[in-house]
XYZ file of C-alpha atoms in Angstrom:
180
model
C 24.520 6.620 -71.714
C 21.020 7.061 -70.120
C 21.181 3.621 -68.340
C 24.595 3.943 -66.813
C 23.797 7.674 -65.943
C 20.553 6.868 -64.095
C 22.150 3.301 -62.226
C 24.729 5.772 -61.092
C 22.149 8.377 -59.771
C 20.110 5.616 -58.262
C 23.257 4.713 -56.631
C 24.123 8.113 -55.421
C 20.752 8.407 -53.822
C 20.802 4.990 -52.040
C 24.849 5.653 -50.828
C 22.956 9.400 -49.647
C 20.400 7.317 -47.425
C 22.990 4.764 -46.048
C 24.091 7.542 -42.750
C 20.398 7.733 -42.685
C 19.257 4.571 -42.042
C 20.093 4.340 -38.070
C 17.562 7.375 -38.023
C 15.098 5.517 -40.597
C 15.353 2.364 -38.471
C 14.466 4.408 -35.234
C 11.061 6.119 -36.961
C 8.319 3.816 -35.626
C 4.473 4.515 -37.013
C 3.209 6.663 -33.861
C -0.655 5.964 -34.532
C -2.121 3.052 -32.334
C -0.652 -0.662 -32.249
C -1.868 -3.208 -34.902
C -4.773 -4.782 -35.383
C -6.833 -1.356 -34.828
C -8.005 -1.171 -38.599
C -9.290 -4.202 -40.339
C -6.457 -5.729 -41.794
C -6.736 -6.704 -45.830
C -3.568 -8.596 -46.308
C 0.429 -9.135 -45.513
C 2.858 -9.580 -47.367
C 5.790 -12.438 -45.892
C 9.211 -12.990 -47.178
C 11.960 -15.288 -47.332
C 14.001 -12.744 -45.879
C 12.817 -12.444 -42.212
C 9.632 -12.981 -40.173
C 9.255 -9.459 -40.675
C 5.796 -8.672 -42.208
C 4.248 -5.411 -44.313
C 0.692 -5.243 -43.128
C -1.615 -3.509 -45.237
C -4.925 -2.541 -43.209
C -8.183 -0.303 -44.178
C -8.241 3.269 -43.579
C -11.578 3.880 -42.269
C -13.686 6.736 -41.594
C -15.613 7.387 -38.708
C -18.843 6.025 -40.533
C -16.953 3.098 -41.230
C -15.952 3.980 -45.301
C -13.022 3.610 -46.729
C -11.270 6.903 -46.518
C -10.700 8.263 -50.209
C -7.773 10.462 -49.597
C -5.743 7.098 -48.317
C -8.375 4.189 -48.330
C -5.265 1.704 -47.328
C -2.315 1.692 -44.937
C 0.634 -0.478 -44.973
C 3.446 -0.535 -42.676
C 6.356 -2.900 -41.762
C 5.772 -5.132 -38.136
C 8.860 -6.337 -37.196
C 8.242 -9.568 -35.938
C 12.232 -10.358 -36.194
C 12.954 -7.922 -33.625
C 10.263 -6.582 -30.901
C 7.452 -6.760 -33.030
C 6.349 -3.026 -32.894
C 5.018 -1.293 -36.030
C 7.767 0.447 -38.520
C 6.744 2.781 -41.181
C 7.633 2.179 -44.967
C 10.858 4.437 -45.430
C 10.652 6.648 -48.771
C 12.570 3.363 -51.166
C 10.257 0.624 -50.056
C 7.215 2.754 -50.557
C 8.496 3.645 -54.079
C 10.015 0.435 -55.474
C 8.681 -2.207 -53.494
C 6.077 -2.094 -50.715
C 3.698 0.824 -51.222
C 0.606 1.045 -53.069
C -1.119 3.642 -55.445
C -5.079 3.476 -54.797
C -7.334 5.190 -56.955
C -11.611 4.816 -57.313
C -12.400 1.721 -59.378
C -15.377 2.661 -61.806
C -18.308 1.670 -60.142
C -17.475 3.761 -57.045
C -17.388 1.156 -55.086
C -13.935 0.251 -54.197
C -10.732 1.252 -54.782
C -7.948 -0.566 -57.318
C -4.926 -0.834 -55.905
C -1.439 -1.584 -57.502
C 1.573 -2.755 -55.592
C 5.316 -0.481 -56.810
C 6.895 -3.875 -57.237
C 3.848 -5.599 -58.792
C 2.209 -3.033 -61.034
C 0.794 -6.250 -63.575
C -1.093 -7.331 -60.298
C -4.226 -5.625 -59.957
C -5.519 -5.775 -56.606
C -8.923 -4.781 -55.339
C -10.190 -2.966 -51.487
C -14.112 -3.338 -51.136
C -16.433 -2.795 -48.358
C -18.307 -5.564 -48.711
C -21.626 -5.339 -45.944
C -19.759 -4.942 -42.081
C -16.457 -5.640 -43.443
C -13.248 -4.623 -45.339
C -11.434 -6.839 -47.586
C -8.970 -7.356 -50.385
C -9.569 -9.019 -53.497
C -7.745 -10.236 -56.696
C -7.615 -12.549 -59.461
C -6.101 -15.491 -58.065
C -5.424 -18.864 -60.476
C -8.054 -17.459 -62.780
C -10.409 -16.993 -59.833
C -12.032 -14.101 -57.803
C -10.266 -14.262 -54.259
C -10.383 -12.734 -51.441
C -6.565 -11.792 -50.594
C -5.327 -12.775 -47.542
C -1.331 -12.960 -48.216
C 1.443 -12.551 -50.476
C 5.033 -14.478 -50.054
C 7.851 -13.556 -51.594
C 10.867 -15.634 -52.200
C 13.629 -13.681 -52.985
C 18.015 -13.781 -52.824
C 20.331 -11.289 -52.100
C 22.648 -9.501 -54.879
C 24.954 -6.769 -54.913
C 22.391 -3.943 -55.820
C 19.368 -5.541 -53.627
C 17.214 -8.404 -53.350
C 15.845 -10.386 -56.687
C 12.895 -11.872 -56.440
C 12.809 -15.418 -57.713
C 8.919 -15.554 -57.519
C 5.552 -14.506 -55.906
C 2.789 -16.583 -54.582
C -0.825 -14.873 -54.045
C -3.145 -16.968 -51.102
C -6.262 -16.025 -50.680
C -9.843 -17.649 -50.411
C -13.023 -18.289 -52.585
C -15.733 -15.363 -52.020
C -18.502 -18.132 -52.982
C -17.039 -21.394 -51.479
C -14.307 -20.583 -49.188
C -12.189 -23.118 -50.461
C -8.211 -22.193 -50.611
C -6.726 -20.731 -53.462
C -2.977 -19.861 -54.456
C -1.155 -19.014 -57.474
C 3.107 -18.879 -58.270
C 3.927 -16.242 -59.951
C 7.615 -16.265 -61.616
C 9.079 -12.826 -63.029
């Protein structure tokens, strides 16, 4: 009874949003063109060329800002390429990120809606920003995420996930598959 009562309120809310999305699809991200913040990592799909960026939110003295330390947003490389914010559904189930102070104080751990088993790391690390994460076994520094995915009635399913990044110590490429 709870299952069928909350698939048909998640399906009331997404038939509520459906007149909205001509208006969601309009809202562009207003602050600056890409490539203004150092950028941590993207995330690609086998949907589109369409990207989700996700860049550092720095402070004027160049530290991560701890009220949002990272910003993601969609650049529609499909289309014109300009910068789209995250509506209020991608942010929540898919897309958006929670960021809270790792225990050291010296980064921030971030977990991904869709991905909350990944755990994902934001350092500054000397003059620069980056993303980090357990990739294969091995520290990495993240530089993308693909996901391969297939439409369905109720939204995409994602048939797996695979996490590039590089070797802090050697530089050498590393990736990981990652299957639901």
């Amino acid at each position: 009874m709870k299952k069928t009562l909350c698939r048909v309120l998640t399906l009331a809310l997404l038939a509520a949003l459906v007149p909205c999305a001509p208006c969601a699809a309009a809202e562009t991200a207003a602050a600056g063109a890409q490539g203004n913040s150092p950028l941590l990592f993207v995330i690609e799909r086998s949907k589109n060329a369409n990207i989700v960026r996700y860049e550092a939110n720095l402070k004027p003295d160049g530290s991560l800002d701890p009220k949002k330390p990272v910003v993601a947003y969609w650049l529609m490389l499909a289309k014109d390429g300009r910068r789209k914010k995250l509506n209020w559904i991608e942010k929540k189930k898919a897309y958006g990120i929670k960021a809270k102070p790792d225990a050291l104080q010296s980064g921030y751990i971030l977990t991904l809606a869709a991905a909350r088993k990944i755990k994902l790391f934001v350092r500054n690390t000397g003059n620069t920003v980056r993303a980090e994460a357990v990739i294969n076994g091995r520290p990495a520094i993240l530089e993308k995420i693909f996901i391969k995915s297939h439409a369905r009635l109720f939204g995409p399913k994602v048939d797996y996930m695979e996490l590039y990044g590089k070797d802090p110590l050697t530089g050498e490429s590393v990736s990981e598959k990652i299957v639901p």
